[in-house]
Amino acid sequence: MKTPKQPLPWQVGLVLVAGVLAVSSAAIFIRLANTAAGSSGVGFSLFLSASRLTLASLLIIPAWRNLRSNQLSPGAFYYAVGAGICLALHFAAWITSLSFTSIAASTTLVTTNPIWVALLSWLWFKEKPSRLTLLGIAIAFIGGVLIALGDQETVNVNHNPALGNSLALIGAVIVSLYLLLGREAQRRGLGIGSYIAIAYSTGALVLLPLPLVFGVGYFGYPRAVYLYVLLMAVLPQLVGHTSFNWAVRWVSPTLVTLAILWEPVVSSFLGYLVFQELPGRFVLVGAAVLLAGVAIAVFGAKATPVENGEA
């Protein structure tokens, strides 16, 4: 079983930057799809979630050729399936949250997952975070809270922010479990291509029937809606999520999720440019605090490379 070469730190960093830029576009494409369709809410959000993962799964069909079950440790396939189920639930919660609260609040709360990843890693893998990492997480979380508070003053915000914020927080907890399950699947022999093929396809199968339950179909929308769904599948999903899934096999999942904390800053800036969704006064202060926390936690994080089988 061939073990892939450990990448250099700058290579991992470059992949993480590309991933953050890609996932930061997701909220923008979701809002643009809502506007183009003249629709929002649970049913349409589930349509976007299912369509995004289904298209991504179809685009990576060739990756199934590299799946060799005889090279896998026990449980690898089931961990990947579990990760796919978590990914589906994450999208269902988070994409729906954008129908009820602002881009700044939603993307900030959904990226509180370093707290959940650190806790789960501690309980599951016995990876106790350093004191500096814990301090950085705490400071970053305070920054996220300030951004959420500033959201009360945001211009052009949707209805029911309490519901939207709750859904985003639920999405954060679930996506933390998704990252950890994905890491374990790769440690047991799944290469990145085979892993995302299983996880994305599982998530698509879970989500596909759900829009129909809410009386929402897959056809009859303006062409722009399908264009935005395709862009979501390619950029935030295939480039963004795959970058994080690749990075988590080489460095601590806490470090990866701390890098993802840049997402609300970039998404909020894009939201202002595209929708004139003006952040409140606390948002800028919160962003500065959040980035300071990220820097502290990065210095305190310990890289924990993991073994992997297939390249």
XYZ file of C-alpha atoms in Angstrom:
311
model
C 0.000 0.000 0.000
C 1.691 3.194 -1.172
C 1.836 6.053 1.330
C 1.621 9.510 -0.242
C 4.392 12.002 0.446
C 3.879 14.515 3.240
C 3.200 17.920 1.595
C 5.183 20.983 2.607
C 3.515 23.458 5.003
C 3.236 26.144 2.315
C 1.455 23.668 0.022
C -1.128 22.860 2.690
C -1.529 26.583 3.331
C -2.074 27.342 -0.341
C -4.740 24.644 -0.606
C -6.502 26.025 2.480
C -6.511 29.562 1.034
C -8.055 28.270 -2.204
C -10.612 26.338 -0.188
C -11.617 29.347 1.896
C -12.047 31.564 -1.178
C -14.154 28.882 -2.861
C -16.489 28.152 0.072
C -16.949 31.879 0.700
C -18.827 32.123 -2.589
C -21.472 29.604 -1.499
C -23.677 32.043 0.414
C -23.585 34.453 -2.533
C -24.668 31.807 -5.051
C -27.441 30.650 -2.700
C -28.813 34.178 -2.352
C -28.538 34.747 -6.113
C -30.471 31.509 -6.728
C -33.150 32.604 -4.251
C -33.456 35.936 -6.050
C -33.533 34.380 -9.528
C -36.241 31.889 -8.505
C -38.198 34.390 -6.425
C -38.331 31.697 -3.770
C -36.730 30.763 -0.457
C -37.571 28.730 2.633
C -37.090 25.099 3.547
C -38.266 23.400 0.352
C -36.223 25.516 -2.050
C -33.189 25.326 0.239
C -33.400 21.525 0.154
C -33.622 21.697 -3.649
C -30.398 23.728 -3.700
C -28.693 21.353 -1.252
C -29.675 18.212 -3.147
C -28.875 19.660 -6.572
C -25.466 20.919 -5.438
C -24.358 17.548 -4.081
C -25.893 15.570 -6.941
C -24.051 17.600 -9.584
C -20.809 17.375 -7.616
C -21.239 13.597 -7.370
C -21.813 13.280 -11.102
C -18.723 15.363 -11.871
C -16.477 13.023 -9.860
C -17.810 9.694 -11.173
C -14.318 8.844 -12.576
C -13.006 8.778 -8.983
C -14.903 5.525 -8.366
C -12.354 3.730 -10.581
C -9.687 4.212 -7.906
C -11.684 2.559 -5.139
C -9.990 -0.690 -4.128
C -11.785 -2.346 -1.257
C -8.959 -4.850 -0.659
C -6.653 -1.971 0.368
C -8.991 -0.559 3.014
C -8.895 -1.045 6.750
C -12.142 -2.167 8.410
C -14.750 0.573 8.648
C -13.288 2.948 6.031
C -16.323 2.731 3.763
C -18.773 3.137 6.654
C -16.960 6.199 7.992
C -17.208 7.775 4.527
C -20.926 6.972 4.341
C -21.416 8.465 7.806
C -19.570 11.593 6.698
C -21.865 11.852 3.667
C -24.968 11.673 5.853
C -23.570 14.426 8.077
C -22.753 16.524 5.009
C -26.353 16.218 3.809
C -27.734 17.283 7.195
C -25.244 20.165 7.355
C -26.379 21.547 4.007
C -30.035 21.111 4.864
C -29.572 23.188 8.036
C -27.098 25.799 6.830
C -28.524 26.586 3.380
C -31.976 26.948 4.940
C -30.526 29.373 7.513
C -29.696 31.830 4.727
C -33.430 32.231 4.070
C -33.945 33.637 7.559
C -30.816 35.514 8.625
C -27.980 37.547 7.140
C -24.925 36.238 5.325
C -22.676 37.597 8.083
C -24.530 35.869 10.925
C -25.068 32.588 9.081
C -21.513 32.133 7.866
C -20.091 33.217 11.214
C -22.150 30.803 13.280
C -21.598 27.895 10.911
C -17.836 28.413 11.278
C -17.874 28.069 15.055
C -17.032 24.431 14.369
C -13.441 24.703 15.709
C -14.996 24.572 19.154
C -16.932 21.413 18.340
C -14.047 19.805 16.429
C -11.634 20.461 19.281
C -14.074 18.976 21.787
C -14.876 15.937 19.649
C -11.184 15.366 18.825
C -10.396 15.491 22.529
C -13.119 12.989 23.399
C -12.715 10.728 20.355
C -9.013 10.820 19.397
C -7.636 11.958 22.780
C -6.058 14.942 20.997
C -5.947 17.502 23.772
C -5.623 21.031 22.323
C -2.758 23.184 23.558
C -3.565 26.066 25.882
C -2.658 28.535 23.155
C -5.044 26.835 20.724
C -7.820 26.941 23.315
C -7.123 30.628 23.913
C -7.227 31.297 20.175
C -10.504 29.407 19.808
C -12.028 31.394 22.667
C -10.934 34.730 21.179
C -12.127 33.710 17.702
C -15.471 32.689 19.129
C -15.839 36.064 20.858
C -15.199 37.674 17.491
C -17.917 35.514 15.972
C -20.355 36.571 18.685
C -19.597 40.235 18.007
C -20.271 39.678 14.306
C -23.595 38.033 15.127
C -24.533 40.920 17.442
C -23.615 43.411 14.759
C -25.963 41.536 12.456
C -28.888 43.120 14.319
C -28.019 46.375 12.536
C -27.427 44.805 9.136
C -29.182 46.402 6.191
C -31.271 44.164 3.882
C -31.592 41.252 6.317
C -34.261 38.589 6.050
C -36.959 37.586 8.532
C -36.657 35.451 11.700
C -32.916 35.719 12.509
C -33.353 33.562 15.645
C -34.411 30.579 13.501
C -31.717 31.224 10.913
C -28.988 31.572 13.517
C -30.104 28.365 15.255
C -29.996 26.441 11.977
C -26.512 27.787 11.222
C -25.293 26.673 14.656
C -26.781 23.205 14.126
C -24.977 23.114 10.775
C -21.703 23.921 12.555
C -22.020 20.997 14.957
C -22.907 18.558 12.179
C -20.131 19.674 9.825
C -17.615 19.162 12.641
C -18.631 15.520 12.852
C -18.439 15.330 9.036
C -14.798 16.485 9.106
C -13.823 14.012 11.808
C -15.567 11.069 10.142
C -13.897 11.997 6.863
C -10.515 12.132 8.526
C -11.025 8.670 10.000
C -12.155 7.271 6.626
C -8.934 8.526 5.038
C -6.800 7.215 7.880
C -8.270 3.784 7.162
C -7.105 3.788 3.545
C -9.479 5.859 1.427
C -7.767 8.297 -0.928
C -9.241 11.756 -1.317
C -10.893 10.913 -4.651
C -12.562 7.747 -3.415
C -13.562 9.381 -0.140
C -15.343 12.363 -1.677
C -16.998 10.076 -4.253
C -18.570 8.018 -1.456
C -19.347 10.945 0.859
C -20.794 13.290 -1.768
C -22.836 10.526 -3.401
C -24.224 9.414 -0.026
C -25.173 12.988 0.819
C -26.882 13.401 -2.556
C -28.932 10.223 -2.076
C -30.033 11.380 1.382
C -31.104 14.804 0.122
C -32.680 13.935 -3.250
C -36.170 12.966 -1.987
C -36.443 15.695 0.664
C -37.531 18.626 -1.566
C -40.406 16.496 -2.842
C -41.580 15.984 0.750
C -41.989 19.772 0.979
C -43.777 19.954 -2.378
C -40.809 21.390 -4.288
C -39.716 19.899 -7.620
C -36.464 20.002 -9.572
C -37.674 21.518 -12.829
C -39.285 24.707 -14.082
C -36.905 27.253 -12.557
C -35.229 30.055 -14.534
C -31.973 29.091 -16.225
C -30.012 31.344 -13.872
C -30.993 29.107 -10.938
C -29.377 26.058 -12.548
C -26.278 28.107 -13.402
C -25.875 29.099 -9.744
C -26.387 25.477 -8.659
C -23.651 24.373 -11.064
C -21.312 27.057 -9.741
C -22.053 25.878 -6.186
C -21.205 22.308 -7.163
C -17.891 23.284 -8.780
C -16.519 26.048 -6.541
C -17.715 25.679 -2.926
C -18.169 21.905 -3.167
C -15.509 20.407 -5.426
C -12.839 23.056 -4.852
C -13.724 24.220 -1.333
C -14.843 21.106 0.531
C -12.364 18.855 -1.275
C -9.519 21.204 -0.296
C -10.475 20.903 3.362
C -10.931 17.137 3.116
C -7.456 16.861 1.609
C -5.849 19.149 4.198
C -7.439 17.362 7.167
C -5.450 14.214 6.360
C -2.183 16.090 6.924
C -2.854 18.574 9.721
C -5.034 18.825 12.806
C -8.762 19.155 11.993
C -8.861 21.992 14.521
C -6.302 23.893 12.429
C -8.317 23.295 9.253
C -11.524 24.584 10.823
C -9.686 27.618 12.173
C -8.651 28.455 8.606
C -12.323 28.173 7.623
C -13.033 31.018 10.070
C -11.966 33.363 7.281
C -15.138 32.392 5.417
C -17.535 34.790 7.203
C -15.179 37.702 6.601
C -14.904 37.028 2.869
C -18.595 36.125 2.515
C -19.707 39.262 4.343
C -17.530 41.396 2.081
C -18.970 39.718 -1.015
C -22.479 40.117 0.420
C -21.909 43.840 0.694
C -20.566 44.087 -2.880
C -23.339 42.012 -4.453
C -26.392 42.726 -2.274
C -25.389 45.917 -0.458
C -25.924 43.925 2.756
C -24.148 46.408 4.998
C -22.598 44.883 8.140
C -23.374 46.483 11.496
C -20.784 48.400 13.507
C -19.831 45.359 15.596
C -19.114 43.256 12.512
C -15.826 44.967 11.675
C -14.690 44.827 15.292
C -15.745 41.182 15.477
C -13.838 40.364 12.290
C -10.642 41.846 13.733
C -11.072 39.891 16.984
C -11.846 36.715 15.046
C -8.728 37.009 12.898
C -6.590 37.662 15.978
C -7.971 34.474 17.504
C -7.208 32.535 14.337
C -3.595 33.766 14.366
C -3.107 32.791 18.015
C -4.674 29.364 17.520
C -2.587 28.685 14.399
C 0.591 29.305 16.372
C -0.652 27.015 19.118
C -1.982 24.216 16.929
C 0.059 21.044 16.599
C 0.144 19.395 13.169
C -0.901 15.774 13.364
C -0.215 13.992 10.061
C -2.245 10.859 9.436
C -1.441 7.832 7.357
C -3.358 7.235 4.194
C -3.377 4.499 1.639
C -4.410 5.325 -1.883
C -3.024 8.476 -3.493
